[in-house]
Structures are given as C-alpha cells and as structure tokens.
CSV table of C-alpha atoms and ligand atoms in Angstrom, one decimal:
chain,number,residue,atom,x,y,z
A,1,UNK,CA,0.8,110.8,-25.0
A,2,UNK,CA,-0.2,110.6,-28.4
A,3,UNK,CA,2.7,108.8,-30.8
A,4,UNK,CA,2.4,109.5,-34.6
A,5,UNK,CA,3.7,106.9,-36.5
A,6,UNK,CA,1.8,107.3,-39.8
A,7,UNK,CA,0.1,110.0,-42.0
A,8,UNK,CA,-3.5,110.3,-43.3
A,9,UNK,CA,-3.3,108.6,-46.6
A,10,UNK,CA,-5.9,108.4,-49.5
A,11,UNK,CA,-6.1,106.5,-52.8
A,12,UNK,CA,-8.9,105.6,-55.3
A,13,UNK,CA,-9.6,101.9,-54.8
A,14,UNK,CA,-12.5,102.1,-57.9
A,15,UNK,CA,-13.4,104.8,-60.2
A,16,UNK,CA,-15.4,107.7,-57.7
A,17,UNK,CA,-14.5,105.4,-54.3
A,18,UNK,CA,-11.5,106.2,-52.3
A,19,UNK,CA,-10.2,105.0,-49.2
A,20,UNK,CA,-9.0,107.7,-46.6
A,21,UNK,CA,-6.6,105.4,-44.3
A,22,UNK,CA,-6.5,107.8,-40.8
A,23,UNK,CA,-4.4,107.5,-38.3
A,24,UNK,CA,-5.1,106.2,-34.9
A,25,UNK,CA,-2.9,106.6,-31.6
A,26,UNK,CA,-4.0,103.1,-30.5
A,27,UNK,CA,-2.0,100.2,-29.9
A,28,UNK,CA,-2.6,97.1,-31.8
A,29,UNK,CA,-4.9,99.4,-34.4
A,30,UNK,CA,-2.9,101.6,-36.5
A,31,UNK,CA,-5.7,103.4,-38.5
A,32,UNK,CA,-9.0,103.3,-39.7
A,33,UNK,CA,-10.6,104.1,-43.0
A,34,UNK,CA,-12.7,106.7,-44.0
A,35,UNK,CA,-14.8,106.4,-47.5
A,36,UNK,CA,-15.2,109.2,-49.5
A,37,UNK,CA,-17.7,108.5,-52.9
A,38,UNK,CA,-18.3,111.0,-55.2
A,39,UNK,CA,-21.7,112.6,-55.3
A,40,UNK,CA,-22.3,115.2,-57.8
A,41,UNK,CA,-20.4,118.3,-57.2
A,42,UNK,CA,-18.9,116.6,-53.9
A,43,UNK,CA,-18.8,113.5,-51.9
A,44,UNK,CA,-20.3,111.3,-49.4
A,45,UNK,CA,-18.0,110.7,-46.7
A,46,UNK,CA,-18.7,107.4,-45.0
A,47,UNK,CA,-17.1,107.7,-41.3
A,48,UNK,CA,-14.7,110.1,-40.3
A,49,UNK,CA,-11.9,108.6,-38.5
A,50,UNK,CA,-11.2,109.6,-34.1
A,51,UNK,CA,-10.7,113.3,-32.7
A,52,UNK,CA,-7.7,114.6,-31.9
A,53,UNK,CA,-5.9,118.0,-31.9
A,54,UNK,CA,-4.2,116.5,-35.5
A,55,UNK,CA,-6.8,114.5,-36.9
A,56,UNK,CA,-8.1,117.1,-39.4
A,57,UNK,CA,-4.8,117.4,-40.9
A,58,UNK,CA,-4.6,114.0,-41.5
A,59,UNK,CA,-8.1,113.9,-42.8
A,60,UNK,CA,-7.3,116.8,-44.9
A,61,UNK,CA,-4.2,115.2,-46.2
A,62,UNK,CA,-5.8,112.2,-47.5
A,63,UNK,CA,-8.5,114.0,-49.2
A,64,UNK,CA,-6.1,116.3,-50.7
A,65,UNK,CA,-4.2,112.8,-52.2
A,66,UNK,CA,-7.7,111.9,-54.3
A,67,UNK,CA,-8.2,115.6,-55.2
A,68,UNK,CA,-11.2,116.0,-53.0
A,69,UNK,CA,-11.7,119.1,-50.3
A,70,UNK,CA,-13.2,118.9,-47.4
A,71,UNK,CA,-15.6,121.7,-47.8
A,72,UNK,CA,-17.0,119.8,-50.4
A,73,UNK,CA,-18.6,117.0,-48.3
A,74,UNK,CA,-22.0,117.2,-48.8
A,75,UNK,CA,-22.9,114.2,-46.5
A,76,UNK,CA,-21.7,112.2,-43.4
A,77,UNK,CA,-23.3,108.4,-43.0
A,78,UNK,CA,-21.7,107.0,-40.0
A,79,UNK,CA,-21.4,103.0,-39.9
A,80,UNK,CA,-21.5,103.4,-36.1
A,81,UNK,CA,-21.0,105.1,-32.9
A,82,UNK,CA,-17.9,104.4,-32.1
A,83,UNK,CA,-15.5,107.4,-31.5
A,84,UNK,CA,-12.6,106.0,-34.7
A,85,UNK,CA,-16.2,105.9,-36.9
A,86,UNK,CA,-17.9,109.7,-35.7
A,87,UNK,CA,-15.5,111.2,-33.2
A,88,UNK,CA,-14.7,113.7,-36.5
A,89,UNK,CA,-18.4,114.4,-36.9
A,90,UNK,CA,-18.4,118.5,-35.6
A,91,UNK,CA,-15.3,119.7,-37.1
A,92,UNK,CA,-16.7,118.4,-40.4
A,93,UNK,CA,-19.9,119.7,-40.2
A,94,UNK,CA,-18.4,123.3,-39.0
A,95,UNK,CA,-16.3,123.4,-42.3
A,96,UNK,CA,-18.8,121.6,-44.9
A,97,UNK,CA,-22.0,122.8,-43.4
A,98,UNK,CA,-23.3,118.7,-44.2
A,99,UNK,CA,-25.5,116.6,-42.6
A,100,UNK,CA,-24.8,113.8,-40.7
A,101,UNK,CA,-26.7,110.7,-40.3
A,102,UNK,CA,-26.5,107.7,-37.9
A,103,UNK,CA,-28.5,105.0,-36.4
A,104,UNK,CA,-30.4,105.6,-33.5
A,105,UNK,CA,-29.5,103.5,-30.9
A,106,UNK,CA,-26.4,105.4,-29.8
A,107,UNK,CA,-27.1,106.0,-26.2
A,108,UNK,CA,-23.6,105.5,-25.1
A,109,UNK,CA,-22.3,107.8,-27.9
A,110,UNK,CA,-24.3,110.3,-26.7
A,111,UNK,CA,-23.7,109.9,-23.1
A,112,UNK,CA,-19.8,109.9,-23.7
A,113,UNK,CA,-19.8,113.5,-25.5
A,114,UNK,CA,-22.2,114.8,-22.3
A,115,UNK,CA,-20.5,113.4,-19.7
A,116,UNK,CA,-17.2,111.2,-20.4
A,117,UNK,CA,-16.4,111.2,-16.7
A,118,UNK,CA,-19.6,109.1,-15.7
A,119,UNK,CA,-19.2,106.5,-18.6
A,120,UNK,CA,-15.5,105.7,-17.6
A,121,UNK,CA,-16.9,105.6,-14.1
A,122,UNK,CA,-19.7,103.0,-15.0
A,123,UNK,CA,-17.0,100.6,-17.1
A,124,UNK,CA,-14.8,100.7,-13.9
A,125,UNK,CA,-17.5,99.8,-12.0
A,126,UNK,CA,-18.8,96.9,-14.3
A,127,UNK,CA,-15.2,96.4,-14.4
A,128,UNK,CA,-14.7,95.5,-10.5
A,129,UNK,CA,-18.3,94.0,-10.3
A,130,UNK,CA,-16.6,91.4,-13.0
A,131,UNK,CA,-13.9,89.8,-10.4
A,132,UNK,CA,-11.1,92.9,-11.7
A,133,UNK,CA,-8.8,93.1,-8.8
A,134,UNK,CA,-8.0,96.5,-7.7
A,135,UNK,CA,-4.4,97.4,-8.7
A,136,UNK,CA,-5.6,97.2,-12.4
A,137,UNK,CA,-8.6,99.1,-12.1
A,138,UNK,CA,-6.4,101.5,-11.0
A,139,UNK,CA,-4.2,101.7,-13.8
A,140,UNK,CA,-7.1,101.8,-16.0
A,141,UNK,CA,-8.6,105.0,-14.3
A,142,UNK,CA,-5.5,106.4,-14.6
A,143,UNK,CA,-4.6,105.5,-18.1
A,144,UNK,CA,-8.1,106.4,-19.3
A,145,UNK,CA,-8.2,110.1,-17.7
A,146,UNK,CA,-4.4,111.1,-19.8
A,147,UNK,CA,-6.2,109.9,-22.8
A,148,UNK,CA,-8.7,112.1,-24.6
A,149,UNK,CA,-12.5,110.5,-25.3
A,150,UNK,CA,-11.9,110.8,-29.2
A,151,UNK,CA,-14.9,112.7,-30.1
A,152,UNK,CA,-15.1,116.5,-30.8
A,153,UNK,CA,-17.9,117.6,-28.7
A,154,UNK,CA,-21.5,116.4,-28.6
A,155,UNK,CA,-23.1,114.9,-31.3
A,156,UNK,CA,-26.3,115.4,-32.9
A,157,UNK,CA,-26.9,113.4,-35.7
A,158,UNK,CA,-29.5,115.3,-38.5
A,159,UNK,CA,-31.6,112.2,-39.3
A,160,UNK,CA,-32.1,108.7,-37.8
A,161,UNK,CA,-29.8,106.1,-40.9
A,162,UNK,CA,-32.5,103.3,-41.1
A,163,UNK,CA,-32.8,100.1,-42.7
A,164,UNK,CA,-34.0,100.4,-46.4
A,165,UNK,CA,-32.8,104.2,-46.4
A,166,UNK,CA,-30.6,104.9,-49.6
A,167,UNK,CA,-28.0,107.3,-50.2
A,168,UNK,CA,-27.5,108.9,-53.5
A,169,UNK,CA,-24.1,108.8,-55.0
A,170,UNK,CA,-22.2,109.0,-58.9
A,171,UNK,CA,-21.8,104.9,-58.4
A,172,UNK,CA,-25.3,104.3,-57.6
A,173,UNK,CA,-27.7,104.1,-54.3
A,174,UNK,CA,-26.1,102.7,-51.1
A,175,UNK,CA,-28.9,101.0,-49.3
A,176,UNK,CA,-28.4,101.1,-45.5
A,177,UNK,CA,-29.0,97.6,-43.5
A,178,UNK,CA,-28.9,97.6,-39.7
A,179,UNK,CA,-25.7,95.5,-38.4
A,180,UNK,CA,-26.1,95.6,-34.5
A,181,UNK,CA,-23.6,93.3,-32.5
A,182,UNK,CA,-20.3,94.6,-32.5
A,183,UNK,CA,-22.2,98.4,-31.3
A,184,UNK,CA,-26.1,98.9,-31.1
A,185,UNK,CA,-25.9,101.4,-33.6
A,186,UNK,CA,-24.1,99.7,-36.7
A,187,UNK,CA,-25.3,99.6,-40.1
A,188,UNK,CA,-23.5,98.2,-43.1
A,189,UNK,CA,-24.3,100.3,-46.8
A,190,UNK,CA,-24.9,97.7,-49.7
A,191,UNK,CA,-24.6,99.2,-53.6
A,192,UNK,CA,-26.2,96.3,-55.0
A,193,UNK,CA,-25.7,97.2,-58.7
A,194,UNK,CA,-21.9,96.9,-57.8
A,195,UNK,CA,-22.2,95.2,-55.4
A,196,UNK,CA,-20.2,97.0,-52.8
A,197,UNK,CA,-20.3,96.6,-48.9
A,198,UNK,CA,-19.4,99.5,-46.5
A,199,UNK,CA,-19.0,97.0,-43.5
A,200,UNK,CA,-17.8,99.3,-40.7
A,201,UNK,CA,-16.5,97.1,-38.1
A,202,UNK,CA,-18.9,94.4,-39.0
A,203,UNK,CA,-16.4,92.6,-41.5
A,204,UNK,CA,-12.9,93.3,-41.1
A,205,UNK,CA,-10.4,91.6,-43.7
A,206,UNK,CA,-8.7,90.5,-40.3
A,207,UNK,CA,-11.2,88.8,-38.2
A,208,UNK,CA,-11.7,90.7,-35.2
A,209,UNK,CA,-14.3,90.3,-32.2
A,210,UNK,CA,-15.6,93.1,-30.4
A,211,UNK,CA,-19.2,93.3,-28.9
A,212,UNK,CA,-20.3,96.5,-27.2
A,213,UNK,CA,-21.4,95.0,-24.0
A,214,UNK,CA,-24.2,97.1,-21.4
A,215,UNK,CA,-26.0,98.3,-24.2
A,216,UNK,CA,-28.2,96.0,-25.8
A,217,UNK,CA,-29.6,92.3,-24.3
A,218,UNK,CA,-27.4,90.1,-26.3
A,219,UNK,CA,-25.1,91.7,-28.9
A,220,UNK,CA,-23.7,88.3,-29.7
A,221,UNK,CA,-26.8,87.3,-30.8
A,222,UNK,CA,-27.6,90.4,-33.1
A,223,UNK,CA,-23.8,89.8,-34.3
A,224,UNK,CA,-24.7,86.2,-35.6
A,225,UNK,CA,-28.4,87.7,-36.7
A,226,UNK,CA,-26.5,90.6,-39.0
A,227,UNK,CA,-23.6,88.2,-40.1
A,228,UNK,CA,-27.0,86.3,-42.1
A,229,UNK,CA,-28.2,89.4,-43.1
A,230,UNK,CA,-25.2,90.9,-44.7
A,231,UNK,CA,-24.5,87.1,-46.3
A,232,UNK,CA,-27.9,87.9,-48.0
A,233,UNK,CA,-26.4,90.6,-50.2
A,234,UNK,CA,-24.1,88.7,-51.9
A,235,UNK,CA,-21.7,91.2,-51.7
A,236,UNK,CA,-18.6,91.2,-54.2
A,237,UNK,CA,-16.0,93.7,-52.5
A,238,UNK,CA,-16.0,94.8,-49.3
A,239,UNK,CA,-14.9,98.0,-47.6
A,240,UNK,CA,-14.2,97.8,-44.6
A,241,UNK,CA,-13.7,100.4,-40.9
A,242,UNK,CA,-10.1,99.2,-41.0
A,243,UNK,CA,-7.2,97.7,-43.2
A,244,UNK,CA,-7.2,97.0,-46.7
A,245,UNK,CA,-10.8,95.9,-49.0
A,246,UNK,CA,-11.5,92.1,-49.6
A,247,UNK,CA,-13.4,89.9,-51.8
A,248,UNK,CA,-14.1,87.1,-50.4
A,249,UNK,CA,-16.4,88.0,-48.2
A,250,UNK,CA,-18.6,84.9,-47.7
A,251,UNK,CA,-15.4,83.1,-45.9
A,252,UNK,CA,-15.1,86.3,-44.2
A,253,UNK,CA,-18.7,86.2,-42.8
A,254,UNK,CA,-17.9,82.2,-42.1
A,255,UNK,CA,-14.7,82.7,-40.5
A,256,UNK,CA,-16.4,85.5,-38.2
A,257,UNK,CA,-19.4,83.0,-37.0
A,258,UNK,CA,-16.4,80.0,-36.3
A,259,UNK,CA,-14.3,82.4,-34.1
A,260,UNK,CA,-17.7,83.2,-32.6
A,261,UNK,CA,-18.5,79.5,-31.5
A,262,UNK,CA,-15.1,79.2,-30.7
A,263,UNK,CA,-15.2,81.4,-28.1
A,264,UNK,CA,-18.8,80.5,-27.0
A,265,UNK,CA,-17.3,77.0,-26.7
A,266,UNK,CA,-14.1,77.6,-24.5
A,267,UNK,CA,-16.3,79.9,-21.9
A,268,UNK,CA,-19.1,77.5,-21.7
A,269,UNK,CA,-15.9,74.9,-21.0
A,270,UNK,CA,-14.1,76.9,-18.9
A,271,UNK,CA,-17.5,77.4,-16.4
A,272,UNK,CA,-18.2,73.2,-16.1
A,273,UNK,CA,-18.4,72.2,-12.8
A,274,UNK,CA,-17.0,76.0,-11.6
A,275,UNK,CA,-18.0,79.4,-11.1
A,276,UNK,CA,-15.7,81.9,-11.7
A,277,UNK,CA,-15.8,85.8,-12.3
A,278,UNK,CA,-16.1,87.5,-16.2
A,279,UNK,CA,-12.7,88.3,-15.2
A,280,UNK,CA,-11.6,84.6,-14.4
A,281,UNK,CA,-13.5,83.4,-17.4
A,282,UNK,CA,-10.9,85.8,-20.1
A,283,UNK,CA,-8.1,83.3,-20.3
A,284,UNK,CA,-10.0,80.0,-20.8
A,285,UNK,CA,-11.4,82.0,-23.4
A,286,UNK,CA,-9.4,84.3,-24.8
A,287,UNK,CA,-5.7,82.1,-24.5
A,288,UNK,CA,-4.5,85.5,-22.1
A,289,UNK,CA,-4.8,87.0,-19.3
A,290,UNK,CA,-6.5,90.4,-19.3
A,291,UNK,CA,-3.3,93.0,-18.7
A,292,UNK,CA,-3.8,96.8,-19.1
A,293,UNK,CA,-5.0,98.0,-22.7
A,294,UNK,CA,-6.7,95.2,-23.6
A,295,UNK,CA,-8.8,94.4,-20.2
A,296,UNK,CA,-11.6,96.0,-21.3
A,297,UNK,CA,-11.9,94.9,-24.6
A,298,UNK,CA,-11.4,91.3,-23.4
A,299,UNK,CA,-13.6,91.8,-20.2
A,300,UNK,CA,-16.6,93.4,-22.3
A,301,UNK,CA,-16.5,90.3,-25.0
A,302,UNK,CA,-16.5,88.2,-22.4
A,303,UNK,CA,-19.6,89.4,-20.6
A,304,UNK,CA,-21.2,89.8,-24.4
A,305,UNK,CA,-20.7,85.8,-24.7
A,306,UNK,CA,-21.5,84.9,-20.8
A,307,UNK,CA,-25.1,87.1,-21.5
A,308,UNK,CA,-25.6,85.2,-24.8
A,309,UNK,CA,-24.9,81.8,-23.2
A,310,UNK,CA,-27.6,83.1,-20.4
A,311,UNK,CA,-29.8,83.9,-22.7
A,312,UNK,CA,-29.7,80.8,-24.6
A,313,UNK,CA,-29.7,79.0,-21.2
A,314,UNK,CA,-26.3,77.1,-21.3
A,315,UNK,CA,-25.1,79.6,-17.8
A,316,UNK,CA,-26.1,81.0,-15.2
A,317,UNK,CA,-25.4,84.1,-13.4
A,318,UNK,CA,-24.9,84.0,-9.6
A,319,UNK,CA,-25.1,87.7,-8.2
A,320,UNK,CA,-23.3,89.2,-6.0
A,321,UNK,CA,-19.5,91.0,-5.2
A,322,UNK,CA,-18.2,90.5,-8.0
A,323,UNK,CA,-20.9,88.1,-9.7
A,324,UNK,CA,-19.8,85.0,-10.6
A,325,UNK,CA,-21.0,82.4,-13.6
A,326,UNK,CA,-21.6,78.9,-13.7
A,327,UNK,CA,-23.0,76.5,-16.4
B,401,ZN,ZN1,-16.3,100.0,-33.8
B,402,ZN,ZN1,-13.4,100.8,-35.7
C-alpha cells in the first residue's frame, strides 16, 4: 500500500532552474527531484520522478508552484534508468508530445517495462544463489508482487544521450558526460559557463552507495572511474536526483571514493581466512544484517564490491549452491 506523506513541491533554486521535489512511497527515500530549466517557450525537464496512479498530480503540482505547465515540456534527458529517474517517461510524452533521451545501456530498464515478472524472478534467483535463506526470499516475492514496478509502460527512448552531446537551454548548453557505476546507463549534465552539475544519483548531498549489480563487469570500478571524471568539471553547484543542491562538491566526490574503500576494506576483511556467501559477507560490511527492504540493496552492493575485488584480484569466487567468496 502506497502511504502519502508529502506533496510534489517546486521552487526556483536560480533564475530559469527549478527543483520539482516528487514524492516517493519508499521507505528510507522520501522523494526525488526533478529539474525543470527553461528553454525558450518551454523547459527541459531533467528526470521525471516514479509512476504511480498519483504521481502526475504531484508532478503537475510542482510545476504549477514555478509557473511552468507540463504541456510545455519540450524535452526529457534522463540521468538514468532507474524507475524514480524515467518511470514518468510515457505519460509525459502523451501530454507534451517531447522527446526523450537516455543512455543506451539500459537493458534492464527495458526488460523491466517488457516483462517485470522475469526480472523479479532473476534478482530472487541471484538472490538465493547469494547464501539468502528461504523465509526471506519469500517475503521478498511477496512484498515485491503488492508493489507496482514504478514505470508507466515501455520505454522507448527517441535518441541515444551520449557523451559530448549538449542540450540547449535559456542558461546555456548542458554537456552530457557518461557516469556509469551506480546504473550502466547514468550520465551527469555539466553547464560549464555556470558551472552547474545535474548529478542524478551519482552525487547525492548525503552520501549514498548503490551499484546496479548483473549488468555491467564491475560497476564499482566505473563508479570510481566517473567520480574522476565529474571531479574534472570543476563543478560549482550541484543538483542532485535527491535532497537538497550542494556546493561543495569536491568533498562530496572525496567523501563518496572513502565510503567506497571503506567498504572494499571491511569485505576484503571480513573473507580472510573464510569463505562465506554475498549474503554472509553484508554485515561485516555493511554494520547490519540484511532484513526485508533493504536486502537487496545491501545484497546487490555487496556482490558489486566482491566482483570488483575479483576483478582486481584481492577474492576469489568458489562456485557452487549458493557460491561462496574467499580472499
Ligand atoms: Zn538511481
Ligand atoms: Zn534515484
């Protein structure tokens, strides 16, 4: 059951940038942001914010709060394929008749809008392959079929977003950069004149992990990669896929690589002289035990680090049922 315990909210955050702050029915993330930037006799709207039989309205709302409609989009750039980020995608396009453009490498985007059943089937299965006992893969299944995907059909993006793109709007050019690590598909947007940063869920003003694991070879690696390549830019404010903007976004991009070798540090610790499931590995890592809601979150950063630690040579994976890791 979806709770409501906020409104679509909007507010100007620089003259011809607002921030749309959406609603989300997930525990632990309250909302996510939206950017709209004026363009001419519209706007560019950067994300969309999650589906649901409300979200419009709340969409809507927040628009309405900056004097902006949303027929009057006259593009989508999506930071990334996840469902809070595109999952609005159709319902725009059926009432601005925009484009919308996103990276390419959204496989499991696409996969989820064909056939949702078979991608919850694969995490389960990844999930019990990873040491998770039965009684909460259960409750996962079950919890995971009440609850709606997030996205609004099947989305075809009009045009591959690729690096050194640009997107015309009234406070300059955005130039796209490609951000893999926490999805295959992320890009950050860089107006270098202002130097402004559309981070997605690359840079959050809290830091916050999360690697999309099964779809790329070693997201943790492409994370570090696109944390140098967004420190490049120099970037004075950023705007981020959740919470409040932030300046200081060179401690931001340090504090994310520290958390990162944090964690590498504690799982490579955890695996001396044992060899112990992805599940097992969570609360050396993590400080918790996986319970619930956040199993699969902590479960699919955990297999992110254990394949980057392969990959770097520092484990080893032992195959089997489930497969176990050792250093
Ligand atoms: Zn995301
Ligand atoms: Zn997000």
């Amino acid at each position: 059951m979806i709770r409501r315990r906020e409104l679509g909210r909007g507010e100007r955050v620089l003259p011809g940038v607002f921030r749309l702050r959406l609603p989300l029915p997930w525990p632990g993330v309250p909302h996510c942001n939206a950017w709209a930037v004026k363009a001419g006799d519209g706007f560019v709207l950067f994300d969309t914010g999650m589906y649901d039989s409300e979200s419009l309205a709340h969409l809507e709302r927040a628009l309405a709060m900056c004097e902006l409609r949303l027929q009057d989009a006259s593009l989508i750039v999506c930071t990334h394929a996840h469902s809070d980020h595109c999952g609005q995608t159709n319902p725009i396009i059926e009432r601005a008749g925009c484009e919308m453009w996103m990276h390419p490498n959204h496989k499991q985007l696409t996969r989820m809008g064909e056939d949702p059943e078979s991608v919850f089937a694969r995490r389960i299965e990844v999930a019990r392959q990873s040491g998770v006992p039965e009684e909460p893969l259960r409750r996962y299944a079950a919890e995971r079929s009440a609850r709606g995907s997030g996205i609004a059909g099947v989305i075809k993006p009009d045009r591959d977003l690729l690096a050194g793109m640009t997107i015309g709007t009234d406070v300059g050019d955005w130039v796209v950069y490609e951000t893999p690590g926490h999805a295959p598909s992320h890009v950050c947007l860089f107006q270098p004149e202002r130097r402004l940063l559309i981070s997605g869920d690359h840079l959050l003003g809290r830091i916050s992990l999360y690697f999309d694991y099964g779809y790329s070879p070693d997201p943790v690696g492409q994370f570090l990669d696109s944390l140098d390549v967004v420190e490049r830019l120099g970037a004075r404010l950023c705007l981020p896929g959740h919470a409040r903007t932030f300046a200081d976004v060179h401690t931001h991009i340090q504090g994310n690589r520290a958390l990162v070798r944090e964690h590498l540090a504690a799982v490579l610790a955890a695996l001396d002289g044992r060899r112990l499931t992805a599940f097992e590995v969570v609360p050396h890592a993590f400080g918790t035990a996986p319970s619930g809601q956040n199993t699969q979150w902590l479960l699919s950063m955990t297999l992110c680090y254990l394949t980057h630690l392969a990959a770097v040579g520092d484990v080893r994976r032992i195959p089997g049922e489930p497969e176990r890791w050792t250093a």
